[in-house]
Short mmCIF file of C-alpha atoms and ligand atoms in Angstrom, two decimals:
data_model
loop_
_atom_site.label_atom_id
_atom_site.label_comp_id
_atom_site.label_asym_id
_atom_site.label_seq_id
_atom_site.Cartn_x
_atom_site.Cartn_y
_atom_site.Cartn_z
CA UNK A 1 0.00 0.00 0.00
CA UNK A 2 1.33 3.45 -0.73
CA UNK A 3 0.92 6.34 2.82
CA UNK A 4 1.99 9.49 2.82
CA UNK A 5 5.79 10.33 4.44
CA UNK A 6 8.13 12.77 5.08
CA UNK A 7 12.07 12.45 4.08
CA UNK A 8 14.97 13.67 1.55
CA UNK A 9 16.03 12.58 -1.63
CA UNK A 10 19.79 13.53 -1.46
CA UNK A 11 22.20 14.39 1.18
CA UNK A 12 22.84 17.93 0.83
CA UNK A 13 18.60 18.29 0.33
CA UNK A 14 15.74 19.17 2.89
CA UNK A 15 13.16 16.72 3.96
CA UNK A 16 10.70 17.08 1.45
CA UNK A 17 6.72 14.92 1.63
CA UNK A 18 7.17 11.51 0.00
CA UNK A 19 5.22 8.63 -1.43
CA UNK A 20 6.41 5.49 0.27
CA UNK A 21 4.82 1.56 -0.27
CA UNK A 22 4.29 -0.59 2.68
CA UNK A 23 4.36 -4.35 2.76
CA UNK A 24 1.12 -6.15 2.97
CA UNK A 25 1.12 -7.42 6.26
CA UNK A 26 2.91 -11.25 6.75
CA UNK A 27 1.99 -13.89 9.31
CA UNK A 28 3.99 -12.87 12.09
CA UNK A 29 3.90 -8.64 11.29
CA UNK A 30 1.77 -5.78 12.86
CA UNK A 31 0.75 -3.14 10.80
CA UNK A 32 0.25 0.27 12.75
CA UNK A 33 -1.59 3.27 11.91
CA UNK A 34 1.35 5.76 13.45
CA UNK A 35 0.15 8.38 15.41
CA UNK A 36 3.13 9.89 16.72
CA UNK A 37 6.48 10.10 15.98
CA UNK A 38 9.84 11.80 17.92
CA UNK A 39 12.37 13.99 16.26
CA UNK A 40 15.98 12.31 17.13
CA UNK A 41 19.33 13.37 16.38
CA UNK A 42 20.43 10.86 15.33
CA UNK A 43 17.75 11.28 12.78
CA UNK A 44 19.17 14.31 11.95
CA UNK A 45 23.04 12.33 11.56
CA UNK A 46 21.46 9.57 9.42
CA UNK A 47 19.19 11.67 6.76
CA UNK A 48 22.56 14.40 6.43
CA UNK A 49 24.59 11.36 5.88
CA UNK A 50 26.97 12.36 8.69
CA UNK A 51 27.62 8.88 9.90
CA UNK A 52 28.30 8.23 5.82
CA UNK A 53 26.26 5.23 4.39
CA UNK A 54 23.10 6.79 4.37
CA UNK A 55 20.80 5.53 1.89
CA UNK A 56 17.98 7.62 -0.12
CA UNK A 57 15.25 8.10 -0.13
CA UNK A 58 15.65 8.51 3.66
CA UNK A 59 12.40 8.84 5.97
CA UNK A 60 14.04 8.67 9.48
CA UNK A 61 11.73 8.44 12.51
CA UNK A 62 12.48 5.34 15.42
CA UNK A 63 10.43 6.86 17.82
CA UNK A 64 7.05 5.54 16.82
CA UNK A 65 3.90 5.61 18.80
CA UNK A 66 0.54 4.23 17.56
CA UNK A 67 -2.49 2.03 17.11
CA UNK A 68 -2.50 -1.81 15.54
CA UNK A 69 -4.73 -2.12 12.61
CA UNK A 70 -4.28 -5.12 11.54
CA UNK A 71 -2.42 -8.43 12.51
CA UNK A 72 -1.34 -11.10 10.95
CA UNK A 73 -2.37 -14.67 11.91
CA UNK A 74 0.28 -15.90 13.86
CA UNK A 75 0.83 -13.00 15.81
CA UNK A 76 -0.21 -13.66 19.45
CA UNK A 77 1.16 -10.35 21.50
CA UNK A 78 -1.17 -7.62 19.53
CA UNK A 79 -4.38 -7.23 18.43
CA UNK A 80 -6.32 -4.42 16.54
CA UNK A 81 -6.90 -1.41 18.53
CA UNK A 82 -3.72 -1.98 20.65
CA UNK A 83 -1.39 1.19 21.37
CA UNK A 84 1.97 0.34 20.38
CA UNK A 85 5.64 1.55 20.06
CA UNK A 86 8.24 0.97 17.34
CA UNK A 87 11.50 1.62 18.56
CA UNK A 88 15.01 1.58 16.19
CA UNK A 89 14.86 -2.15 15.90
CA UNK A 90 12.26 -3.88 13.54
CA UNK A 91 14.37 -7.02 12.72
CA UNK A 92 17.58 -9.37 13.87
CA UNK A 93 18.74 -12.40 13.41
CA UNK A 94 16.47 -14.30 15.97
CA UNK A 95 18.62 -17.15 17.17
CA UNK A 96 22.70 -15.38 18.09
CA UNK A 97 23.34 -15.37 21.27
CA UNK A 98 22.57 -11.83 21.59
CA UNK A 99 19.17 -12.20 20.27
CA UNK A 100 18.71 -15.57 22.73
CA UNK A 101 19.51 -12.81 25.45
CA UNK A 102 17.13 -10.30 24.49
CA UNK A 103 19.69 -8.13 23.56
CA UNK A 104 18.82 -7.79 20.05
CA UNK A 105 20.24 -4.41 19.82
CA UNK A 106 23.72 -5.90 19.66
CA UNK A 107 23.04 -9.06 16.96
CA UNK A 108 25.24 -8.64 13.75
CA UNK A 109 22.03 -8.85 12.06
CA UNK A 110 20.21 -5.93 13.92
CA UNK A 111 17.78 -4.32 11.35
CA UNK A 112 17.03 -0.20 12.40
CA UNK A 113 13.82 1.07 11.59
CA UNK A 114 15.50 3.40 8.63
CA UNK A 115 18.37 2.69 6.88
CA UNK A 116 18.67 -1.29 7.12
CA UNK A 117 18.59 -3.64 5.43
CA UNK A 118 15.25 -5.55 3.93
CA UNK A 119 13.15 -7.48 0.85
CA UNK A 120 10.90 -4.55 0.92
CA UNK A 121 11.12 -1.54 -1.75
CA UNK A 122 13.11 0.37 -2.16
CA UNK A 123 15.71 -2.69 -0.26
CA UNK A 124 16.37 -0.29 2.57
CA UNK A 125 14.13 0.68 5.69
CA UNK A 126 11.93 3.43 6.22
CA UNK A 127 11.15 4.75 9.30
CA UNK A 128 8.33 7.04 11.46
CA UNK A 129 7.93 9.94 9.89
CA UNK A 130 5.37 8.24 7.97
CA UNK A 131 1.24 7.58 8.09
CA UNK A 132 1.71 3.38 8.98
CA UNK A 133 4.54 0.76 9.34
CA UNK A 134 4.71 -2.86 9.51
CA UNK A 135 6.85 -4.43 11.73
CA UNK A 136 7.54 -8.10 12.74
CA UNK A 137 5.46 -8.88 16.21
CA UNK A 138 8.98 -9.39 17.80
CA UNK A 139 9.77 -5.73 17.77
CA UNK A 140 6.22 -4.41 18.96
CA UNK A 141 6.58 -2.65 22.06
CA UNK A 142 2.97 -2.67 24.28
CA UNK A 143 2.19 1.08 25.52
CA UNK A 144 0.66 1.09 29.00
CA UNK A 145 0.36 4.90 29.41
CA UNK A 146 -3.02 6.79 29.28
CA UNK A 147 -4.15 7.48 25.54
CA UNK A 148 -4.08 11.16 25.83
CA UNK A 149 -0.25 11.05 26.48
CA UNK A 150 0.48 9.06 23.72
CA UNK A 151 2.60 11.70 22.35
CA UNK A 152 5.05 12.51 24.91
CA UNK A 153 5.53 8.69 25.31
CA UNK A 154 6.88 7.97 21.64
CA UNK A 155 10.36 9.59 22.66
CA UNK A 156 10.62 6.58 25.52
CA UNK A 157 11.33 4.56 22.57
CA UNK A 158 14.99 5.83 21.55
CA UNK A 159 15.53 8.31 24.16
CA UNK A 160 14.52 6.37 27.24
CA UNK A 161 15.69 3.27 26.37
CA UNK A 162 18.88 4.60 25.69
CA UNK A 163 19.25 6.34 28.60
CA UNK A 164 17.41 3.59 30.89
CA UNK A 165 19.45 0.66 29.78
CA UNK A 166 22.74 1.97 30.53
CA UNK A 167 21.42 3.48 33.57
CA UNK A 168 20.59 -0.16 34.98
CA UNK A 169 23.56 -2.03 33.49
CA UNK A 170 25.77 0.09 35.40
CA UNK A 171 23.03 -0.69 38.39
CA UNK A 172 22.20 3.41 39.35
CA UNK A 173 20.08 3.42 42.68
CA UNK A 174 20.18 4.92 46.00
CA UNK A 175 23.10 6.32 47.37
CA UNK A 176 24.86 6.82 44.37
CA UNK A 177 26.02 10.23 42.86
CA UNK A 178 25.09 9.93 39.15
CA UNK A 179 25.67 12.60 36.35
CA UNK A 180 24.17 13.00 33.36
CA UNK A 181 25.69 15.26 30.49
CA UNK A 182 23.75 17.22 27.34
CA UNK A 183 19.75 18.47 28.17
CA UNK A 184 18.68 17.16 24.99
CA UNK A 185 16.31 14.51 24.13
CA UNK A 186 18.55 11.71 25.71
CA UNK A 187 19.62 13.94 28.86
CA UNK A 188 16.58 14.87 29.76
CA UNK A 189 15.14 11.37 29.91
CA UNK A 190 18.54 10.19 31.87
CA UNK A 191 17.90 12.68 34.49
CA UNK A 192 14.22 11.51 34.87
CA UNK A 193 15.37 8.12 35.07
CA UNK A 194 18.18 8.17 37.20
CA UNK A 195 15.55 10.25 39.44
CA UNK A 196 13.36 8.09 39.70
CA UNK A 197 15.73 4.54 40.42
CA UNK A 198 16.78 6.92 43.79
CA UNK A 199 20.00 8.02 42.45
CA UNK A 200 21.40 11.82 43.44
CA UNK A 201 21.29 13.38 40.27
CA UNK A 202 23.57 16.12 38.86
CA UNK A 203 23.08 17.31 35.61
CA UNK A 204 25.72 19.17 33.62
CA UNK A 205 24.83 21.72 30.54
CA UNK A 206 26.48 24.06 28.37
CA UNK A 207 22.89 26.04 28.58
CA UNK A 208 22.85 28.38 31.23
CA UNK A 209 19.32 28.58 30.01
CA UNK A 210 18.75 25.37 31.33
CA UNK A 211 20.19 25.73 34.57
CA UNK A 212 16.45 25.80 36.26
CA UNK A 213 14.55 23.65 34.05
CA UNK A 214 17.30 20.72 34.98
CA UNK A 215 15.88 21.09 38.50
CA UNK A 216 12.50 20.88 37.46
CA UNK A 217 13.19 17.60 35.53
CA UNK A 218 14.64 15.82 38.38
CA UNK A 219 17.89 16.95 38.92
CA UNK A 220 19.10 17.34 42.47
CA UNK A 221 22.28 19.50 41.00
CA UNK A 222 23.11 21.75 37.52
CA UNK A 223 26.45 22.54 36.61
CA UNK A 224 27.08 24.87 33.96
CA UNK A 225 30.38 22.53 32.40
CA UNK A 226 31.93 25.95 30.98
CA UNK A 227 32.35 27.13 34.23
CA UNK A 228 35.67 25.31 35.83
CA UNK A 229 34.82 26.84 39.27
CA UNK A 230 30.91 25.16 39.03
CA UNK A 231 32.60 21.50 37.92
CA UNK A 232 35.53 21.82 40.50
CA UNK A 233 33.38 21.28 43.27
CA UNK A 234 32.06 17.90 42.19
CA UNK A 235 35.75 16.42 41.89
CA UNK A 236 36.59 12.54 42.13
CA UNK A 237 32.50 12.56 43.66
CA UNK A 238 30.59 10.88 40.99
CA UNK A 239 29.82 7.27 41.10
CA UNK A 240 28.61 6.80 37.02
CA UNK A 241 28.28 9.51 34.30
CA UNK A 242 25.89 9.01 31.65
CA UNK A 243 27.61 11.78 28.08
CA UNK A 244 24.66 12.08 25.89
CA UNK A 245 26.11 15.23 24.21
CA UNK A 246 25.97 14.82 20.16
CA UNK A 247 29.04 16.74 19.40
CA UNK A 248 32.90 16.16 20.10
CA UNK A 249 34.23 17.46 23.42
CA UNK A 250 37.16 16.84 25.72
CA UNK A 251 36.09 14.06 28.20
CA UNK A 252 38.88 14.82 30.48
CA UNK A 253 36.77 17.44 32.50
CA UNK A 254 33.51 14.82 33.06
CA UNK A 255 36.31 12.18 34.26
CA UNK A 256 37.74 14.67 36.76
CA UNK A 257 34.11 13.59 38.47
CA UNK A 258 34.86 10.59 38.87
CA UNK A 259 35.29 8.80 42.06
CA UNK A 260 37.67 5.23 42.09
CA UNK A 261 36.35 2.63 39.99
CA UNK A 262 33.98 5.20 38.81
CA UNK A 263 32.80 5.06 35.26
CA UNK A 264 31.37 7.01 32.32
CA UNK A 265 29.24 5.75 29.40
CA UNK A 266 29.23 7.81 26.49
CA UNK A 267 25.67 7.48 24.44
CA UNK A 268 26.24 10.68 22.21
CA UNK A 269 26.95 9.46 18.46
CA UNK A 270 28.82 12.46 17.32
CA UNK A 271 29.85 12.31 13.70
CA UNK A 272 33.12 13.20 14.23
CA UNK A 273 35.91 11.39 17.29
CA UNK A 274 36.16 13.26 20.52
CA UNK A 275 39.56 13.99 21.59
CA UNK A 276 40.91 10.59 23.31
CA UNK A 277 40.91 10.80 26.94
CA UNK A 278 44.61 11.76 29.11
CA UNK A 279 45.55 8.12 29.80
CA UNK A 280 46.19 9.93 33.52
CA UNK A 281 42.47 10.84 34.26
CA UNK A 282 41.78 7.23 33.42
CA UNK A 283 44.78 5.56 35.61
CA UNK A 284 44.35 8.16 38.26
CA UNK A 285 41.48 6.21 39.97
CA UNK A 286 40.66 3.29 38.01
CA UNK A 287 38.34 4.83 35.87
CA UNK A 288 36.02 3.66 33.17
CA UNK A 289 34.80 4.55 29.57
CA UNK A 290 32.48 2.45 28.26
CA UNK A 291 29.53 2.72 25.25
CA UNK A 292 25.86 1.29 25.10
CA UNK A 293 23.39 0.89 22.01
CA UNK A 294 19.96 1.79 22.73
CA UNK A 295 18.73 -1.83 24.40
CA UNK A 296 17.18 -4.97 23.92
CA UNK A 297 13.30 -5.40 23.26
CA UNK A 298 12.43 -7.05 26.38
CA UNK A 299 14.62 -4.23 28.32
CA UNK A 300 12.31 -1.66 26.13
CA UNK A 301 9.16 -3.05 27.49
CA UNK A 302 10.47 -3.15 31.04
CA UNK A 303 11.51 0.67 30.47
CA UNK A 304 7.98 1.19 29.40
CA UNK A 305 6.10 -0.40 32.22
CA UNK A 306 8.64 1.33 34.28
CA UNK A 307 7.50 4.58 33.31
CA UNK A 308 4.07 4.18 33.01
CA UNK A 309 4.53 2.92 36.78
CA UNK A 310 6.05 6.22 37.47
CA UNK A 311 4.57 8.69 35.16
CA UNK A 312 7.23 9.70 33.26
CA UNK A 313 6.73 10.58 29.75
CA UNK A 314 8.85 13.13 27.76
CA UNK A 315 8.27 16.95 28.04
CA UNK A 316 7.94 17.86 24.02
CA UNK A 317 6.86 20.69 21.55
CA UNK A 318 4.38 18.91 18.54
CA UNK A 319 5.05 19.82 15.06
CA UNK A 320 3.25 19.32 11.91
CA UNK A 321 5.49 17.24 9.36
CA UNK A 322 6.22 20.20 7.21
CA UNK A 323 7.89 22.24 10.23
CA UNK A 324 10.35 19.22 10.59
CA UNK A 325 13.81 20.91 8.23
CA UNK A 326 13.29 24.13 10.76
CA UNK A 327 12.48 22.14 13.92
CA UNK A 328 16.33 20.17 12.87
CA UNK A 329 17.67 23.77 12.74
CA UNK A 330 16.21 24.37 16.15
CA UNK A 331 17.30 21.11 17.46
CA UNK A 332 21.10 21.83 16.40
CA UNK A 333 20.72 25.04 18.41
CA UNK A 334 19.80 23.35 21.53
CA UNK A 335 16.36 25.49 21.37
CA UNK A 336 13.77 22.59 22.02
CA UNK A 337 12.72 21.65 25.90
CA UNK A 338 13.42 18.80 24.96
CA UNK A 339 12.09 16.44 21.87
CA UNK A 340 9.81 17.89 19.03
CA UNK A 341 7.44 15.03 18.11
CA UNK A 342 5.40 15.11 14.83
CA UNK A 343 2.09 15.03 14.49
CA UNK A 344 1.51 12.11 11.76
CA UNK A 345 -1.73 12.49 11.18
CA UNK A 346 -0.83 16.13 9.87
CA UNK A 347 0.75 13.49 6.76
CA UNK A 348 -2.41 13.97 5.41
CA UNK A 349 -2.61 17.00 3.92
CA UNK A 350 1.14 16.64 2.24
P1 LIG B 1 19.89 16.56 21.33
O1 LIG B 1 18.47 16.61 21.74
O2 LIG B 1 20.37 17.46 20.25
O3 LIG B 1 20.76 16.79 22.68
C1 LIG B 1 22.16 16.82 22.67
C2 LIG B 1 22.63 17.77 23.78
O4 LIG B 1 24.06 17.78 23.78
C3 LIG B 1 22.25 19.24 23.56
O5 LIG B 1 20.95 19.54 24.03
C4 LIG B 1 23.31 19.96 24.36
O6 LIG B 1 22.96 19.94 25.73
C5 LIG B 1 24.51 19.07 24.19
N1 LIG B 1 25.40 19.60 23.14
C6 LIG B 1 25.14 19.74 21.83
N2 LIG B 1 26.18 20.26 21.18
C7 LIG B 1 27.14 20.43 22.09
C8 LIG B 1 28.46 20.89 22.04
N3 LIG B 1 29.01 21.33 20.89
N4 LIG B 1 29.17 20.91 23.18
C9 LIG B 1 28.62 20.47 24.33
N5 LIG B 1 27.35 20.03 24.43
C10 LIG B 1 26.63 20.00 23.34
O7 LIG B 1 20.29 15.10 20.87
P2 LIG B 1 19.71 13.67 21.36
O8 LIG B 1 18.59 13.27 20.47
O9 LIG B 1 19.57 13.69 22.82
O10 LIG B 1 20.93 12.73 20.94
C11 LIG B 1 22.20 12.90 21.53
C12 LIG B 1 23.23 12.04 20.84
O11 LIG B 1 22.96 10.67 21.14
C13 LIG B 1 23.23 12.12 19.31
O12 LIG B 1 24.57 12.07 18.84
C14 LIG B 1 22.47 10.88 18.89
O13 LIG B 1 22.80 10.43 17.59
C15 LIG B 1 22.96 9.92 19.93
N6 LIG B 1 22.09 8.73 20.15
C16 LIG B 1 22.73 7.59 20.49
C17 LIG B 1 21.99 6.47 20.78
C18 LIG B 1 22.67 5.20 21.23
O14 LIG B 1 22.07 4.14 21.14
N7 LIG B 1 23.87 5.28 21.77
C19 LIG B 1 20.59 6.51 20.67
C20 LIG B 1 19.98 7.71 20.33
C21 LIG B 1 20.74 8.83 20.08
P3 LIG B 1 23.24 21.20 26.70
O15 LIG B 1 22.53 22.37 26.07
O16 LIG B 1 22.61 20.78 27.98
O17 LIG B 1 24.70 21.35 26.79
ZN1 LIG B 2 17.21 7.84 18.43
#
């Protein structure tokens, strides 16, 4: 079937409305009527080809929110009328021993929701920013929130589960000192998170702007990072920083934080290297750097219930499709509190 979508036809053009075909669905697939989708940067990376290997037409979009229309007849999970999420994954190998883990975000075979692999025209994915998508019942997420905040839950799907996955792999909780750097999408999920699993929480901007609407979102602390004075007094204190910042920046000043054995997990996908870390602020205290990938399905789900348990959901400005090239503008500027989320069923009237 051919729905309406939003996406670019080069590199160097803007996102322009497209025509895109869906498959009809199989025996194991969902199709969803989206509803909403979030506005990630690494959306923004993939569809500017920054990360190189982009593929066009690109319609990004892994932040998917919406309602099942149809199933197919082995699918078990979902049933019409269901709210759902799509996150970055709609396909993996199935039988690796990541997958066997749950951790399908890590298989060699991991299929994103734009850009991968697949049988379907034109041989690449396409993702959210689109009117419906079918996905195998594997990768369906189940949405427990209230209907009416359907929109601010669609950024859970890349942002939280980034942030939340990392968050319990390096086991945040109670009595721990945890930062978390960048007040973007992924930050401001992180410092909700680490909130709300008990953890002291200091954020750390560039955005003096942001200074007081860190507090609101759960952080105990805000440091302004460009002030040496403001990060000085949080020296060899922090237990586990979470960098989601999406451009390159010296590290050495975040592992200054860091107590012994203390360790920081960069989630931030710049396109370009950050400067490598002084081997000495490493050494100094047995210090960490690690990575993480977004997370496993069955580690989505649990970051899902976890929220609706908690009522968190993402604070968000809506757009209409058509405002999406000035809301990436906007987005590069730091100048959205803190995810823009389209409004798909403004796809429409493209
Ligand atoms: P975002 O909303 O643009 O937020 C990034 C934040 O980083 C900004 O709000 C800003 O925070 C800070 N920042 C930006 N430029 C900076 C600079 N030059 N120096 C210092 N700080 C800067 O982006 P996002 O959607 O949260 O994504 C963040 C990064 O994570 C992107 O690179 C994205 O591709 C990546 N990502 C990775 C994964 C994964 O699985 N690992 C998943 C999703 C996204 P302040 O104003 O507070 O300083
Ligand atoms: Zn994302």
């Amino acid at each position: 079937m051919t729905i309406h979508a939003y996406g670019a036809r080069a590199k160097n053009l803007s996102l322009e409305p497209l025509a895109i075909t869906r498959r009809a669905p199989g025996e194991h697939d969902v199709q969803i009527e989206i509803a909403y989708c979030g506005v990630c940067h690494s959306d923004l990376h993939q569809v500017r080809s920054e990360w190189a290997g982009t593929q066009y037409p690109c319609v990004p979009g892994h932040e998917i929110v919406g309602r099942v229309l149809a199933v197919g007849a082995h699918v078990t999970n979902h049933k019409p009328g269901d709210l759902v999420g799509v996150g970055c994954i709609v396909d993996s190998c199935q039988h690796c021993a990541e997958c066997d883990d749950g951790l399908e975000n890590y298989c060699d075979h991991m299929v994103g929701t734009y850009n991968g692999p697949t049988a379907d025209a034109p041989g690449h994915t396409l993702g959210g920013y689109s009117q419906q998508i079918v996905v195998h019942q594997r990768y369906v997420l189940k949405v427990h929130h209230p209907e009416d905040q359907l929109a601010a839950v669609a950024p859970l799907l890349c942002a939280g589960i980034t942030t939340y996955s990392p968050l319990r792999h390096w086991k945040v909780g109670p009595g721990q000192k945890v930062g978390v750097v960048g007040i973007g999408g992924l930050g401001h999920m992180g410092i909700k998170l680490a909130n709300a699993m008990g953890a002291h929480v200091v954020a750390f901007t560039t955005s003096e702007s942001k200074r007081e609407a860190a507090k609101k979102l759960g952080a105990h602390e805000v440091v302004v990072s460009r002030n040496p004075d403001e990060m000085a007094a949080h020296a060899a204190s922090l237990d586990f920083i979470l960098n989601t910042v999406a451009a390159p920046h010296s590290l050495d000043p975040f592992f200054a934080l860091l107590k012994r054995d203390g360790t920081m997990t960069l989630v931030g996908a710049p396109a370009s290297p950050h400067p490598s870390p002084a081997v000495f602020s490493l050494i100094a205290r047995r210090r960490s750097l690690a990575g993480s990938l977004i997370g496993g399905i069955p580690e989505t789900q649990e970051m899902l219930d976890f929220c609706a348990k908690h009522h968190i959901v993402a604070d968000i400005e809506m757009i209409r499709a058509d405002q999406i090239n000035e809301a990436y503008e906007r987005m590069l500027r730091g100048d959205v509190k803190y995810r823009f989320v389209i409004d798909c069923a403004s796809l429409a009237e493209n």
